[in-house]
Amino acid sequence: MAVATPTTLDGRTLSRSVLDECRSRGELLTERFGVIPHLAVVLVGDDSASAVYVRAKERACRRAGIRSTVVRLPATSSTEAVSDAVTSLAADEGVHGIIVQLPLPTGIDPATTLAHIPADKDADGFHRHNVGSLFLGQSVYPPCTPEGVMRLLDNADIELEGANVVIVGASNIVGKPMAVMALRREATVTVCHARTRDLSAHTRQADIVICAAGHVGLITGDMVKHGAVVIDVGINRLPDGRVTGDVDYDSVAAKASHISPVPGGVGPMTVAVLIANTVRAAERSVGLPSPRPDAEGTEFSTVSSAQGS
Ligand code: GUN
């Protein structure tokens, strides 16, 4: 059974509505508290892909009407110098969200620098406190890419409950938190990775495939079932400069019910969630009870009790 044309999961359009909502919340903050949400980005060295991503983050801040500051440091900076830059942003009451753009140049320890971002300014959702909160179903600052994927799925009314979700890639910033989020929504979750023996045996069973492996063309049409939802988190640069994902779009689109393109799928959603996290941090800085992404849904414990365990 062929599925004629899959629905495109359009992250560009959805991200604009997220940013417009951020703008309204920011305007309210300014009117009532004189606060303008402010994201600070630490960019070290001159990696061209990082420069492109940071420009996209600055554009999104403009669209949402929030402030952005980019602190640029040379590639030769020490771990201590980058940590010091983060520490002074952390002490600045006018800064609500802080991120260190990754990857850092060789010789700078990312874990050490990231540890200087306080949990309540952690717009990326990487801090161990925020990772733990996610695990416990109490997330306030969700990691941007997995939350962006969830919003794409929700916006298309794709049911997670009971679905077989196969995640390809087990990174700390995408695969693992994605698995926790899908599990919280009562999906049956499989996480595949570089040592998985028969990848397609897993992906062929999936109602939803989420690929974040960083390999061009890893997921092909023969690896997905008819009607599957396929989310491409990969961002790979081809030798000719074009950006492509992990999914072989044409062969997968011939079978999928829904597919996210690259560019224009998950990428813009990642940036939009970063801005939403920054606005949330600004709201919380003045004591406003901002909506928590985890506020609704079924408690994790329900899943185990339903199984009688
Ligand atoms: N580099 C690529 N993606 C990301 C991201 O989501 N956050 C940070 N800080 N760096 C990145």
Tab-separated table of C-alpha atoms and ligand atoms in Angstrom:
chain	number	residue	atom	x	y	z
A	1	MET	CA	0.000	0.000	0.000
A	2	ALA	CA	1.602	3.224	-1.144
A	3	VAL	CA	1.041	6.454	0.752
A	4	ALA	CA	0.729	9.067	-1.972
A	5	THR	CA	2.253	12.204	-0.548
A	6	PRO	CA	3.394	12.468	3.033
A	7	THR	CA	2.477	15.424	5.200
A	8	THR	CA	5.493	17.683	5.638
A	9	LEU	CA	6.216	18.512	9.277
A	10	ASP	CA	6.990	22.158	8.646
A	11	GLY	CA	9.239	23.482	11.398
A	12	ARG	CA	9.628	26.886	9.780
A	13	THR	CA	5.965	27.786	10.056
A	14	LEU	CA	5.502	26.258	13.520
A	15	SER	CA	8.655	27.941	14.850
A	16	ARG	CA	7.267	31.324	13.786
A	17	SER	CA	4.161	30.784	15.845
A	18	VAL	CA	6.303	29.745	18.853
A	19	LEU	CA	8.383	32.914	18.434
A	20	ASP	CA	5.271	35.070	18.075
A	21	GLU	CA	3.949	33.632	21.327
A	22	CYS	CA	7.343	34.394	22.928
A	23	ARG	CA	6.996	37.966	21.687
A	24	SER	CA	3.606	38.371	23.401
A	25	ARG	CA	4.942	36.925	26.657
A	26	GLY	CA	8.013	39.188	26.426
A	27	GLU	CA	5.841	42.250	25.839
A	28	LEU	CA	3.816	41.420	28.937
A	29	LEU	CA	7.022	41.096	30.951
A	30	THR	CA	8.220	44.461	29.719
A	31	GLU	CA	4.896	46.188	30.436
A	32	ARG	CA	4.434	44.733	33.905
A	33	PHE	CA	8.014	44.373	35.151
A	34	GLY	CA	10.221	46.424	32.823
A	35	VAL	CA	12.075	43.226	31.894
A	36	ILE	CA	13.201	42.349	28.362
A	37	PRO	CA	14.134	38.651	28.037
A	38	HIS	CA	17.817	38.378	27.135
A	39	LEU	CA	19.765	35.447	25.679
A	40	ALA	CA	23.580	35.438	25.851
A	41	VAL	CA	25.529	33.146	23.519
A	42	VAL	CA	29.224	32.363	24.077
A	43	LEU	CA	30.820	31.620	20.714
A	44	VAL	CA	34.426	30.440	20.786
A	45	GLY	CA	36.597	30.250	17.659
A	46	ASP	CA	35.484	30.519	14.051
A	47	ASP	CA	33.774	27.255	13.192
A	48	SER	CA	31.648	28.218	10.192
A	49	ALA	CA	28.689	25.948	11.042
A	50	SER	CA	28.567	27.388	14.587
A	51	ALA	CA	28.598	30.916	13.160
A	52	VAL	CA	25.590	30.018	10.965
A	53	TYR	CA	23.684	28.540	13.935
A	54	VAL	CA	24.429	31.552	16.123
A	55	ARG	CA	23.182	33.919	13.412
A	56	ALA	CA	19.949	31.906	13.262
A	57	LYS	CA	19.608	32.273	17.050
A	58	GLU	CA	20.136	36.051	16.807
A	59	ARG	CA	17.485	36.255	14.043
A	60	ALA	CA	15.037	34.300	16.179
A	61	CYS	CA	15.646	36.670	19.118
A	62	ARG	CA	14.837	39.620	16.846
A	63	ARG	CA	11.649	37.934	15.644
A	64	ALA	CA	10.599	37.303	19.254
A	65	GLY	CA	11.507	40.856	20.268
A	66	ILE	CA	14.027	39.706	22.872
A	67	ARG	CA	17.608	40.842	23.451
A	68	SER	CA	20.599	38.810	22.349
A	69	THR	CA	24.284	39.204	23.108
A	70	VAL	CA	27.025	37.162	21.459
A	71	VAL	CA	30.273	37.010	23.440
A	72	ARG	CA	32.995	36.088	20.930
A	73	LEU	CA	36.218	34.538	22.180
A	74	PRO	CA	39.256	33.377	20.193
A	75	ALA	CA	39.822	29.675	19.444
A	76	THR	CA	43.014	29.888	21.513
A	77	SER	CA	41.034	30.706	24.702
A	78	SER	CA	41.646	28.541	27.747
A	79	THR	CA	38.899	26.563	29.469
A	80	GLU	CA	39.268	29.030	32.348
A	81	ALA	CA	38.784	32.071	30.091
A	82	VAL	CA	35.575	30.611	28.617
A	83	SER	CA	34.372	29.664	32.105
A	84	ASP	CA	35.083	33.211	33.318
A	85	ALA	CA	32.987	34.652	30.480
A	86	VAL	CA	30.115	32.351	31.465
A	87	THR	CA	30.513	33.267	35.140
A	88	SER	CA	30.156	36.979	34.456
A	89	LEU	CA	27.031	36.388	32.345
A	90	ALA	CA	25.655	34.248	35.179
A	91	ALA	CA	26.153	37.156	37.592
A	92	ASP	CA	24.398	39.632	35.267
A	93	GLU	CA	20.783	40.059	36.407
A	94	GLY	CA	19.834	41.397	32.988
A	95	VAL	CA	20.767	38.083	31.310
A	96	HIS	CA	18.118	35.345	31.566
A	97	GLY	CA	19.425	32.580	29.300
A	98	ILE	CA	23.029	31.536	28.627
A	99	ILE	CA	24.384	29.008	26.146
A	100	VAL	CA	27.885	28.018	25.076
A	101	GLN	CA	27.755	27.167	21.382
A	102	LEU	CA	29.119	23.653	20.797
A	103	PRO	CA	31.415	22.179	19.660
A	104	LEU	CA	34.198	24.075	21.394
A	105	PRO	CA	37.654	24.202	19.803
A	106	THR	CA	40.041	21.389	20.740
A	107	GLY	CA	41.655	21.965	24.110
A	108	ILE	CA	38.641	23.606	25.767
A	109	ASP	CA	36.700	21.288	28.066
A	110	PRO	CA	32.975	21.645	27.349
A	111	ALA	CA	31.815	20.018	30.618
A	112	THR	CA	33.841	22.476	32.707
A	113	THR	CA	32.560	25.541	30.857
A	114	LEU	CA	28.931	24.344	30.816
A	115	ALA	CA	29.094	23.699	34.569
A	116	HIS	CA	29.331	27.477	35.069
A	117	ILE	CA	25.851	28.028	33.596
A	118	PRO	CA	23.391	28.105	36.523
A	119	ALA	CA	20.395	25.772	36.192
A	120	ASP	CA	17.957	28.715	36.131
A	121	LYS	CA	19.714	30.331	33.144
A	122	ASP	CA	20.272	27.054	31.287
A	123	ALA	CA	18.370	27.824	28.070
A	124	ASP	CA	19.776	24.686	26.386
A	125	GLY	CA	18.490	22.391	29.157
A	126	PHE	CA	21.912	20.719	29.522
A	127	HIS	CA	22.455	21.299	33.279
A	128	ARG	CA	22.374	18.146	35.405
A	129	HIS	CA	19.556	19.632	37.500
A	130	ASN	CA	17.452	20.163	34.364
A	131	VAL	CA	18.371	16.737	32.987
A	132	GLY	CA	17.293	15.185	36.304
A	133	SER	CA	14.056	17.202	36.326
A	134	LEU	CA	13.266	15.922	32.844
A	135	PHE	CA	13.847	12.358	34.008
A	136	LEU	CA	11.427	12.893	36.911
A	137	GLY	CA	8.738	14.494	34.742
A	138	GLN	CA	9.251	17.966	36.270
A	139	SER	CA	11.023	19.661	33.401
A	140	VAL	CA	11.112	23.465	33.324
A	141	TYR	CA	13.879	23.976	30.751
A	142	PRO	CA	13.595	21.044	28.325
A	143	PRO	CA	16.468	20.315	25.939
A	144	CYS	CA	15.678	22.262	22.784
A	145	THR	CA	15.886	19.650	20.023
A	146	PRO	CA	13.807	16.884	21.669
A	147	GLU	CA	11.225	19.447	22.824
A	148	GLY	CA	11.149	20.826	19.265
A	149	VAL	CA	10.463	17.315	17.944
A	150	MET	CA	7.641	16.844	20.475
A	151	ARG	CA	6.064	20.115	19.411
A	152	LEU	CA	6.242	19.103	15.734
A	153	LEU	CA	4.538	15.789	16.548
A	154	ASP	CA	1.890	17.411	18.752
A	155	ASN	CA	1.150	20.089	16.182
A	156	ALA	CA	0.389	17.346	13.650
A	157	ASP	CA	-1.758	15.453	16.214
A	158	ILE	CA	0.516	12.422	16.037
A	159	GLU	CA	-0.335	10.070	18.878
A	160	LEU	CA	2.585	8.986	21.075
A	161	GLU	CA	0.623	6.838	23.510
A	162	GLY	CA	1.272	3.186	22.751
A	163	ALA	CA	3.244	4.010	19.587
A	164	ASN	CA	6.467	2.188	18.746
A	165	VAL	CA	9.060	4.973	18.697
A	166	VAL	CA	12.537	4.124	17.425
A	167	ILE	CA	15.227	6.707	18.111
A	168	VAL	CA	18.481	6.386	16.190
A	169	GLY	CA	21.342	8.018	18.110
A	170	ALA	CA	21.932	7.991	21.866
A	171	SER	CA	23.531	11.386	22.521
A	172	ASN	CA	23.032	13.279	25.766
A	173	ILE	CA	21.486	16.237	23.973
A	174	VAL	CA	19.099	14.471	21.577
A	175	GLY	CA	18.711	10.668	21.719
A	176	LYS	CA	18.610	10.084	25.477
A	177	PRO	CA	16.307	12.997	26.442
A	178	MET	CA	14.126	12.218	23.402
A	179	ALA	CA	13.679	8.690	24.762
A	180	VAL	CA	12.686	10.016	28.188
A	181	MET	CA	10.150	12.423	26.657
A	182	ALA	CA	8.591	9.748	24.440
A	183	LEU	CA	8.442	7.321	27.375
A	184	ARG	CA	6.723	9.961	29.488
A	185	ARG	CA	4.068	10.140	26.783
A	186	GLU	CA	3.624	6.372	27.088
A	187	ALA	CA	5.284	5.373	23.841
A	188	THR	CA	7.191	2.094	23.602
A	189	VAL	CA	10.713	3.339	23.034
A	190	THR	CA	13.743	1.731	21.406
A	191	VAL	CA	17.061	3.569	21.272
A	192	CYS	CA	19.442	2.411	18.525
A	193	HIS	CA	23.067	3.499	18.265
A	194	ALA	CA	26.339	2.765	16.500
A	195	ARG	CA	26.596	-0.725	18.033
A	196	THR	CA	23.006	-1.744	17.243
A	197	ARG	CA	23.242	-5.024	15.307
A	198	ASP	CA	20.381	-4.827	12.839
A	199	LEU	CA	19.164	-1.244	12.619
A	200	SER	CA	16.529	-1.836	9.983
A	201	ALA	CA	14.969	-4.692	11.995
A	202	HIS	CA	14.154	-2.009	14.586
A	203	THR	CA	13.203	0.870	12.299
A	204	ARG	CA	10.846	-1.342	10.257
A	205	GLN	CA	8.759	-1.933	13.402
A	206	ALA	CA	8.489	1.769	14.171
A	207	ASP	CA	5.362	3.895	13.996
A	208	ILE	CA	7.665	6.860	14.544
A	209	VAL	CA	11.362	6.955	13.572
A	210	ILE	CA	13.459	9.799	14.994
A	211	CYS	CA	16.943	9.853	13.511
A	212	ALA	CA	19.726	11.885	15.145
A	213	ALA	CA	22.839	10.032	14.060
A	214	GLY	CA	24.681	12.551	11.893
A	215	HIS	CA	25.050	10.168	8.920
A	216	VAL	CA	23.887	11.257	5.470
A	217	GLY	CA	21.347	8.829	4.003
A	218	LEU	CA	21.339	6.457	6.999
A	219	ILE	CA	17.559	5.870	6.851
A	220	THR	CA	16.284	4.657	3.476
A	221	GLY	CA	12.806	3.768	2.262
A	222	ASP	CA	13.297	0.023	2.727
A	223	MET	CA	13.976	0.635	6.443
A	224	VAL	CA	10.579	2.145	7.306
A	225	LYS	CA	7.087	0.727	7.212
A	226	HIS	CA	4.273	2.195	5.133
A	227	GLY	CA	2.615	5.057	6.964
A	228	ALA	CA	5.491	5.655	9.394
A	229	VAL	CA	6.198	9.110	10.790
A	230	VAL	CA	9.838	10.006	10.119
A	231	ILE	CA	11.623	12.822	11.934
A	232	ASP	CA	15.055	13.812	10.643
A	233	VAL	CA	17.198	15.513	13.280
A	234	GLY	CA	20.438	15.239	11.276
A	235	ILE	CA	22.169	18.360	10.017
A	236	ASN	CA	25.001	17.354	7.686
A	237	ARG	CA	26.937	19.583	5.327
A	238	LEU	CA	27.633	18.129	1.871
A	239	PRO	CA	30.914	18.896	0.052
A	240	ASP	CA	29.026	21.370	-2.169
A	241	GLY	CA	27.914	23.304	0.944
A	242	ARG	CA	24.286	22.159	0.936
A	243	VAL	CA	22.757	20.992	4.205
A	244	THR	CA	21.051	17.605	4.357
A	245	GLY	CA	19.708	15.282	7.033
A	246	ASP	CA	20.149	11.616	7.955
A	247	VAL	CA	17.124	10.488	5.964
A	248	ASP	CA	17.122	9.641	2.270
A	249	TYR	CA	14.175	11.938	1.669
A	250	ASP	CA	12.786	10.666	-1.639
A	251	SER	CA	12.739	6.955	-0.844
A	252	VAL	CA	11.379	7.529	2.681
A	253	ALA	CA	8.776	10.093	1.536
A	254	ALA	CA	7.389	7.443	-0.827
A	255	LYS	CA	6.324	5.389	2.207
A	256	ALA	CA	5.935	7.778	5.144
A	257	SER	CA	2.681	9.384	6.300
A	258	HIS	CA	4.600	12.359	7.746
A	259	ILE	CA	8.192	13.483	7.265
A	260	SER	CA	10.245	16.413	8.520
A	261	PRO	CA	12.521	17.998	5.920
A	262	VAL	CA	16.091	19.225	6.344
A	263	PRO	CA	16.404	22.154	6.252
A	264	GLY	CA	13.097	23.496	7.541
A	265	GLY	CA	12.032	20.764	9.962
A	266	VAL	CA	13.549	20.210	13.396
A	267	GLY	CA	16.281	22.893	13.073
A	268	PRO	CA	14.007	25.951	13.350
A	269	MET	CA	12.103	24.271	16.191
A	270	THR	CA	15.342	23.794	18.176
A	271	VAL	CA	15.995	27.522	17.934
A	272	ALA	CA	12.404	28.437	18.807
A	273	VAL	CA	12.495	26.301	21.964
A	274	LEU	CA	15.771	27.976	22.956
A	275	ILE	CA	13.994	31.323	22.816
A	276	ALA	CA	10.966	29.919	24.667
A	277	ASN	CA	13.279	28.655	27.430
A	278	THR	CA	14.867	32.112	27.669
A	279	VAL	CA	11.458	33.779	27.988
A	280	ARG	CA	10.509	31.213	30.635
A	281	ALA	CA	13.708	32.029	32.568
A	282	ALA	CA	12.841	35.743	32.384
A	283	GLU	CA	9.314	35.031	33.634
A	284	ARG	CA	10.606	32.975	36.517
A	285	SER	CA	13.160	35.688	37.388
A	286	VAL	CA	10.238	37.961	38.340
A	287	GLY	CA	8.278	35.197	40.041
A	288	LEU	CA	5.783	34.617	37.254
A	289	PRO	CA	4.451	31.068	37.155
A	290	SER	CA	5.132	30.391	33.488
A	291	PRO	CA	3.571	27.308	31.919
A	292	ARG	CA	5.757	24.260	32.345
A	293	PRO	CA	6.167	22.025	29.295
A	294	ASP	CA	5.753	19.037	31.562
A	295	ALA	CA	2.721	20.389	33.399
A	296	GLU	CA	0.288	18.135	31.595
A	297	GLY	CA	0.401	14.482	30.756
A	298	THR	CA	0.594	11.278	32.654
A	299	GLU	CA	2.999	10.756	35.490
A	300	PHE	CA	5.783	8.315	34.731
A	301	SER	CA	4.639	6.135	37.638
A	302	THR	CA	1.347	5.470	35.818
A	303	VAL	CA	3.254	3.607	33.112
A	304	SER	CA	4.753	1.155	35.574
A	305	SER	CA	1.538	0.726	37.585
A	306	ALA	CA	-0.374	-0.007	34.375
A	307	GLN	CA	2.061	-2.873	33.854
A	308	GLY	CA	1.534	-4.008	37.427
A	309	SER	CA	5.220	-3.498	38.239
B	1	GUN	N1	25.642	23.073	18.658
B	1	GUN	C1	24.795	22.407	17.853
B	1	GUN	N2	23.560	22.349	18.425
B	1	GUN	C2	23.657	22.995	19.605
B	1	GUN	C3	22.710	23.284	20.645
B	1	GUN	O1	21.528	22.907	20.597
B	1	GUN	N3	23.206	23.982	21.698
B	1	GUN	C4	24.496	24.383	21.776
B	1	GUN	N4	24.888	25.069	22.859
B	1	GUN	N5	25.386	24.140	20.823
B	1	GUN	C5	24.957	23.449	19.754
